[in-house]
Amino acid sequence: MPDPIEFETQRLRLMAWQDRHVAPFAKMNADPEVMRYFPATLTEEQTRAGVEIWRTQFAERGWSNWAVELKHSGEFIGFVGLSIPRRQLPFSPCVEVGWRLTRRFWGRGYATEGARACLAVGFGRLGLTEIVSFTALTNLPSRAVMERIGLRNTGLDFEHPAVPEGSPLRSHCLYAITREQWQSSDA
């Protein structure tokens, strides 16, 4: 069982999930504005189940979606991390970089800062050859983060199998970056 990879950025602490993170994460997942690009908000039970999956991944491989705290205060602000999607997608297998932050921490560059650090871990420590990210076509804020961290739109849009047919959120875009692109960029 590997030790969990944990690290810090200039303003953030990315760490394995602790019990103290679950309640604020559940509150965040119940916020319709935070979840507007997902099919539905999540209950506390669904949030706990998701955190348990990530804890298992940390135990098995040492990485997953990290709980994120502000370094100066220790306050939980959401997650940023690397994950292997559980659903079969047109581009599987893959490793995804993703994030979700509490609304009051939007617009401060935390998602970009955390995601850049995750790319460094993925390509540096884990030796990955490619990292992807995907979201609903309409999720312009997340697409902007993807571009700021150096990912490129592949043009390979797809219908996400976990989103109900007919939903305006079903159409997704795929962004990707290779290790070589990451090494040659200043993102």
Tab-separated table of C-alpha atoms in Angstrom:
chain	number	residue	atom	x	y	z
A	1	MET	CA	0.000	0.000	0.000
A	2	PRO	CA	1.693	3.229	-1.146
A	3	ASP	CA	1.848	6.329	0.990
A	4	PRO	CA	-0.570	8.969	-0.266
A	5	ILE	CA	1.004	11.677	-2.381
A	6	GLU	CA	0.322	15.037	-0.750
A	7	PHE	CA	1.782	18.404	-1.759
A	8	GLU	CA	1.464	22.156	-1.547
A	9	THR	CA	1.379	25.031	-3.983
A	10	GLN	CA	1.949	28.688	-3.195
A	11	ARG	CA	-1.520	29.015	-1.616
A	12	LEU	CA	-2.973	25.503	-1.430
A	13	ARG	CA	-2.510	22.222	0.404
A	14	LEU	CA	-3.595	19.141	-1.582
A	15	MET	CA	-4.087	16.142	0.661
A	16	ALA	CA	-5.748	12.775	1.111
A	17	TRP	CA	-9.326	13.055	2.373
A	18	GLN	CA	-9.924	13.437	6.110
A	19	ASP	CA	-13.228	13.102	7.948
A	20	ARG	CA	-13.281	16.881	8.491
A	21	HIS	CA	-13.579	17.459	4.733
A	22	VAL	CA	-16.802	15.496	4.213
A	23	ALA	CA	-19.378	17.907	5.712
A	24	PRO	CA	-18.175	21.003	3.832
A	25	PHE	CA	-17.851	18.932	0.663
A	26	ALA	CA	-21.441	17.682	1.051
A	27	LYS	CA	-22.625	21.264	1.548
A	28	MET	CA	-20.759	22.313	-1.591
A	29	ASN	CA	-22.224	19.415	-3.619
A	30	ALA	CA	-25.745	20.428	-2.535
A	31	ASP	CA	-25.293	23.930	-4.009
A	32	PRO	CA	-27.178	24.105	-7.345
A	33	GLU	CA	-24.824	26.797	-8.649
A	34	VAL	CA	-21.710	24.689	-7.961
A	35	MET	CA	-23.399	21.713	-9.648
A	36	ARG	CA	-24.969	23.570	-12.603
A	37	TYR	CA	-22.867	21.640	-15.153
A	38	PHE	CA	-23.783	18.272	-13.621
A	39	PRO	CA	-27.093	16.431	-14.006
A	40	ALA	CA	-28.030	16.995	-10.338
A	41	THR	CA	-26.809	18.068	-6.938
A	42	LEU	CA	-25.480	15.343	-4.629
A	43	THR	CA	-26.832	14.221	-1.281
A	44	GLU	CA	-24.607	13.813	1.747
A	45	GLU	CA	-24.796	10.038	1.264
A	46	GLN	CA	-23.654	10.344	-2.375
A	47	THR	CA	-20.848	12.670	-1.324
A	48	ARG	CA	-19.668	10.218	1.352
A	49	ALA	CA	-19.726	7.371	-1.176
A	50	GLY	CA	-17.597	9.398	-3.590
A	51	VAL	CA	-15.086	10.300	-0.895
A	52	GLU	CA	-14.820	6.617	0.079
A	53	ILE	CA	-14.002	5.699	-3.523
A	54	TRP	CA	-11.256	8.335	-3.559
A	55	ARG	CA	-9.916	7.114	-0.197
A	56	THR	CA	-9.721	3.595	-1.624
A	57	GLN	CA	-7.827	4.926	-4.638
A	58	PHE	CA	-5.348	6.699	-2.347
A	59	ALA	CA	-4.841	3.433	-0.459
A	60	GLU	CA	-4.349	1.452	-3.676
A	61	ARG	CA	-2.182	3.802	-5.722
A	62	GLY	CA	-1.309	6.846	-3.584
A	63	TRP	CA	-3.262	9.410	-5.646
A	64	SER	CA	-6.777	10.416	-6.657
A	65	ASN	CA	-8.803	13.608	-6.310
A	66	TRP	CA	-7.170	15.580	-3.503
A	67	ALA	CA	-9.032	17.525	-0.841
A	68	VAL	CA	-7.852	21.136	-1.082
A	69	GLU	CA	-7.307	23.474	1.848
A	70	LEU	CA	-6.025	27.023	1.938
A	71	LYS	CA	-2.520	26.992	3.413
A	72	HIS	CA	-2.975	30.163	5.441
A	73	SER	CA	-6.209	29.096	7.158
A	74	GLY	CA	-6.645	25.338	6.704
A	75	GLU	CA	-10.123	25.995	5.293
A	76	PHE	CA	-11.487	23.329	2.925
A	77	ILE	CA	-12.300	24.799	-0.491
A	78	GLY	CA	-13.059	21.742	-2.675
A	79	PHE	CA	-11.074	19.201	-4.650
A	80	VAL	CA	-8.557	19.133	-7.457
A	81	GLY	CA	-7.053	15.923	-8.669
A	82	LEU	CA	-6.248	13.132	-11.026
A	83	SER	CA	-8.614	10.236	-11.579
A	84	ILE	CA	-9.247	7.294	-13.835
A	85	PRO	CA	-12.873	7.612	-14.987
A	86	ARG	CA	-14.940	4.628	-13.879
A	87	ARG	CA	-17.270	4.841	-16.870
A	88	GLN	CA	-16.240	3.608	-20.284
A	89	LEU	CA	-15.741	6.696	-22.444
A	90	PRO	CA	-14.848	6.897	-26.152
A	91	PHE	CA	-11.213	7.695	-25.217
A	92	SER	CA	-10.786	5.247	-22.307
A	93	PRO	CA	-8.488	4.321	-20.679
A	94	CYS	CA	-7.260	7.713	-19.527
A	95	VAL	CA	-6.316	9.843	-16.547
A	96	GLU	CA	-8.385	12.986	-16.034
A	97	VAL	CA	-7.479	16.201	-14.239
A	98	GLY	CA	-10.526	17.768	-12.623
A	99	TRP	CA	-11.705	20.197	-9.971
A	100	ARG	CA	-14.728	21.484	-8.080
A	101	LEU	CA	-14.536	24.400	-5.674
A	102	THR	CA	-16.883	26.047	-3.217
A	103	ARG	CA	-18.540	29.010	-4.926
A	104	ARG	CA	-17.018	31.720	-2.732
A	105	PHE	CA	-13.545	30.627	-3.855
A	106	TRP	CA	-14.248	30.959	-7.583
A	107	GLY	CA	-12.381	33.531	-9.610
A	108	ARG	CA	-9.214	33.523	-7.502
A	109	GLY	CA	-7.088	31.190	-9.620
A	110	TYR	CA	-7.233	28.282	-7.163
A	111	ALA	CA	-8.485	25.732	-9.740
A	112	THR	CA	-5.734	26.759	-12.157
A	113	GLU	CA	-3.062	26.667	-9.439
A	114	GLY	CA	-4.139	23.262	-8.153
A	115	ALA	CA	-4.595	21.735	-11.611
A	116	ARG	CA	-1.145	22.900	-12.754
A	117	ALA	CA	0.345	21.200	-9.694
A	118	CYS	CA	-1.601	18.023	-10.515
A	119	LEU	CA	-0.159	18.010	-14.033
A	120	ALA	CA	3.336	18.273	-12.510
A	121	VAL	CA	2.599	15.304	-10.234
A	122	GLY	CA	1.037	13.305	-13.060
A	123	PHE	CA	3.814	13.841	-15.575
A	124	GLY	CA	6.691	14.095	-13.092
A	125	ARG	CA	6.094	11.702	-10.216
A	126	LEU	CA	3.656	9.306	-11.888
A	127	GLY	CA	5.243	9.231	-15.341
A	128	LEU	CA	1.950	9.610	-17.209
A	129	THR	CA	2.149	10.164	-20.963
A	130	GLU	CA	-1.155	12.045	-21.367
A	131	ILE	CA	-3.733	13.736	-19.144
A	132	VAL	CA	-7.225	14.669	-20.306
A	133	SER	CA	-10.081	16.774	-19.026
A	134	PHE	CA	-13.667	16.923	-20.202
A	135	THR	CA	-16.803	18.858	-19.421
A	136	ALA	CA	-20.161	19.914	-20.815
A	137	LEU	CA	-19.731	22.063	-23.920
A	138	THR	CA	-21.483	24.894	-22.086
A	139	ASN	CA	-19.082	24.880	-19.113
A	140	LEU	CA	-17.006	27.840	-20.251
A	141	PRO	CA	-15.382	28.471	-16.827
A	142	SER	CA	-13.865	24.967	-16.686
A	143	ARG	CA	-12.881	25.108	-20.342
A	144	ALA	CA	-11.007	28.343	-19.588
A	145	VAL	CA	-9.093	26.598	-16.772
A	146	MET	CA	-8.244	23.729	-19.133
A	147	GLU	CA	-6.779	26.192	-21.613
A	148	ARG	CA	-4.883	28.145	-18.927
A	149	ILE	CA	-3.139	24.976	-17.760
A	150	GLY	CA	-2.099	24.098	-21.311
A	151	LEU	CA	-4.651	21.489	-22.362
A	152	ARG	CA	-5.840	21.650	-25.958
A	153	ASN	CA	-9.319	21.049	-27.303
A	154	THR	CA	-9.078	17.786	-29.253
A	155	GLY	CA	-12.249	18.507	-31.225
A	156	LEU	CA	-13.493	15.059	-30.217
A	157	ASP	CA	-16.843	16.013	-28.690
A	158	PHE	CA	-18.881	13.140	-27.269
A	159	GLU	CA	-22.128	12.291	-25.524
A	160	HIS	CA	-21.431	11.576	-21.844
A	161	PRO	CA	-23.075	8.254	-20.955
A	162	ALA	CA	-23.863	9.324	-17.364
A	163	VAL	CA	-25.890	12.348	-18.485
A	164	PRO	CA	-29.519	11.670	-19.467
A	165	GLU	CA	-30.397	11.803	-23.143
A	166	GLY	CA	-31.973	15.117	-24.078
A	167	SER	CA	-30.081	17.029	-21.381
A	168	PRO	CA	-28.242	20.128	-22.621
A	169	LEU	CA	-25.302	18.873	-20.494
A	170	ARG	CA	-24.924	15.564	-22.367
A	171	SER	CA	-22.634	16.952	-25.104
A	172	HIS	CA	-19.070	17.109	-23.776
A	173	CYS	CA	-15.749	18.328	-25.121
A	174	LEU	CA	-12.419	16.599	-24.603
A	175	TYR	CA	-9.196	18.461	-23.856
A	176	ALA	CA	-5.791	16.772	-23.574
A	177	ILE	CA	-2.095	17.393	-23.051
A	178	THR	CA	0.833	15.025	-23.521
A	179	ARG	CA	3.928	14.941	-21.361
A	180	GLU	CA	5.936	16.384	-24.272
A	181	GLN	CA	3.482	19.272	-24.719
A	182	TRP	CA	3.541	19.941	-20.983
A	183	GLN	CA	7.353	19.911	-20.859
A	184	SER	CA	7.619	22.350	-23.756
A	185	SER	CA	4.936	24.738	-22.498
A	186	ASP	CA	5.177	27.387	-19.852
A	187	ALA	CA	1.633	26.664	-18.637
